[in-house]
Short mmCIF file of C-alpha atoms in Angstrom, two decimals:
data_model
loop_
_atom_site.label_atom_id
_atom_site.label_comp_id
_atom_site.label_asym_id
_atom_site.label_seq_id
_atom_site.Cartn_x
_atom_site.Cartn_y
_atom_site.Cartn_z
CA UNK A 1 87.23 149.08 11.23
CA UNK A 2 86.07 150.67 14.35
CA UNK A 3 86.42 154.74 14.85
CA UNK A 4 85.99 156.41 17.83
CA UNK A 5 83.30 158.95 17.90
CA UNK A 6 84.73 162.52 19.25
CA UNK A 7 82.15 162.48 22.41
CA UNK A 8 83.96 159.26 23.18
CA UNK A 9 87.48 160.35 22.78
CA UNK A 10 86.73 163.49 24.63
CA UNK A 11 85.40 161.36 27.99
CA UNK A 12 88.62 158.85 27.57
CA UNK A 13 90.61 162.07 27.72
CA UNK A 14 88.67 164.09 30.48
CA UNK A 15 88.63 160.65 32.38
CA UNK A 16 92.36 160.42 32.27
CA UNK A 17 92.58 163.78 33.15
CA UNK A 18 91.17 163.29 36.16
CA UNK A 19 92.85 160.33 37.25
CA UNK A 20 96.41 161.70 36.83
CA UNK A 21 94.99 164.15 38.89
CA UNK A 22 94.30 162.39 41.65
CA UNK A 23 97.50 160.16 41.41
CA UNK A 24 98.96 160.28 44.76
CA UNK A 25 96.74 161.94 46.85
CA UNK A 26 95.50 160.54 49.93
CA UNK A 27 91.51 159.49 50.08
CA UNK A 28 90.16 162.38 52.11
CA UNK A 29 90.06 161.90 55.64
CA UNK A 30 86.49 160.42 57.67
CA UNK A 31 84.13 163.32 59.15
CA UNK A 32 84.88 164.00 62.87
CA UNK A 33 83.66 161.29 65.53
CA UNK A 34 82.60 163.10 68.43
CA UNK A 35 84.22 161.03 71.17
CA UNK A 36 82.19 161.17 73.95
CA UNK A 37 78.91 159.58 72.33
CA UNK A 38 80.85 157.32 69.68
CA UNK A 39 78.92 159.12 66.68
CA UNK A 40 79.76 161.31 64.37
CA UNK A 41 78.76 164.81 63.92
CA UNK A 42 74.72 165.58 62.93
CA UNK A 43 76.40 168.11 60.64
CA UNK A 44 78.65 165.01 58.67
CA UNK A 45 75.40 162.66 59.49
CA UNK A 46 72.98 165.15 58.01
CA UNK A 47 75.68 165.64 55.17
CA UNK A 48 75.77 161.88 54.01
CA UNK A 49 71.71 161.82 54.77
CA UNK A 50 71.22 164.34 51.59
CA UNK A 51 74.46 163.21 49.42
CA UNK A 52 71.81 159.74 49.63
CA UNK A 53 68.75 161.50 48.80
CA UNK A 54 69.14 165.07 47.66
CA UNK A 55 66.00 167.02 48.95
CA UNK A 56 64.74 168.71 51.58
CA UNK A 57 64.59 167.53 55.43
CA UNK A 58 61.11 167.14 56.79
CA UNK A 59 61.81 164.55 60.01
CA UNK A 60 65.06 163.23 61.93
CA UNK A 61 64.25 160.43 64.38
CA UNK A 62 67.29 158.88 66.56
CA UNK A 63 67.20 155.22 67.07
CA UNK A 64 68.78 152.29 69.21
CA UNK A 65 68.74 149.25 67.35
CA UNK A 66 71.23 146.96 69.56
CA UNK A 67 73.92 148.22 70.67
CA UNK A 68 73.94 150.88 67.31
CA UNK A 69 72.84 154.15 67.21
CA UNK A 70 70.92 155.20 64.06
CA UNK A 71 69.53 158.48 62.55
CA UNK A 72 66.65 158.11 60.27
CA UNK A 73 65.83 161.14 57.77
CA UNK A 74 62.61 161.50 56.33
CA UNK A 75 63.57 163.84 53.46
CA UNK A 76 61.07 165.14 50.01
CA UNK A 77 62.69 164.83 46.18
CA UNK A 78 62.47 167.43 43.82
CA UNK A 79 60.24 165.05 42.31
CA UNK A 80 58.09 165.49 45.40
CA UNK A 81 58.42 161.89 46.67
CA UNK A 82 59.34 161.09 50.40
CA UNK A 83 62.68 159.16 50.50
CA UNK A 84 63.63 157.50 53.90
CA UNK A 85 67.09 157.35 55.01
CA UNK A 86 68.85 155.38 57.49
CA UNK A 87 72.59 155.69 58.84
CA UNK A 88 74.56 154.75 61.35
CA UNK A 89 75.32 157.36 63.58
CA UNK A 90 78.85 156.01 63.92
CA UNK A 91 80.12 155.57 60.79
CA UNK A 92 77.39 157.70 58.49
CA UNK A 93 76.94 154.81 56.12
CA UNK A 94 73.66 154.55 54.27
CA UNK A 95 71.92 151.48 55.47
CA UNK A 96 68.52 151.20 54.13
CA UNK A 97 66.98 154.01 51.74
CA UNK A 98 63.43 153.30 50.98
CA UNK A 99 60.89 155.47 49.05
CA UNK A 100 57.47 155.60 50.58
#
């Protein structure tokens, strides 16, 4: 017979915890676009840049690929590794993160 260990039990529990929780609440809302350039904040971009990669900035480079705007964060690990980041300045999603 199989008996749950009490580390196990205790993460079912906190888990469920935290899903009653958040029963009902809406998803939080997407960072600010500003309208007149289509993108969002640098403050929400520069936000979702180090949620990727947490670190410290060195280099921010803005680039057209198409009709997109990107940013592209150059940003060093505690580990003390260089981690590039690239988002879309629109929507702030991560679209290539690459260690150099």
């Amino acid at each position: 017979m199989y008996s749950m260990r009490p580390k196990h039990t205790a993460l079912i529990a906190g888990l469920a915890c935290v899903l009653a929780a958040c029963e009902g609440e809406p998803p939080p809302a997407p960072p600010p676009v500003v309208a007149e350039t289509g993108r969002l904040s640098f403050a929400a971009i520069r936000e979702a840049a180090l949620a990727a990669a947490p670190g410290d900035i060195l280099e921010v480079e803005m680039k057209e690929r198409g009709d997109r705007s990107l940013y592209e964060f150059k940003i060093l690990s505690a580990n003390g590794r260089v981690i590039e980041v690239e988002l879309d300045a629109a929507t702030g999603v991560v679209l290539e993160l690459e260690q150099e």
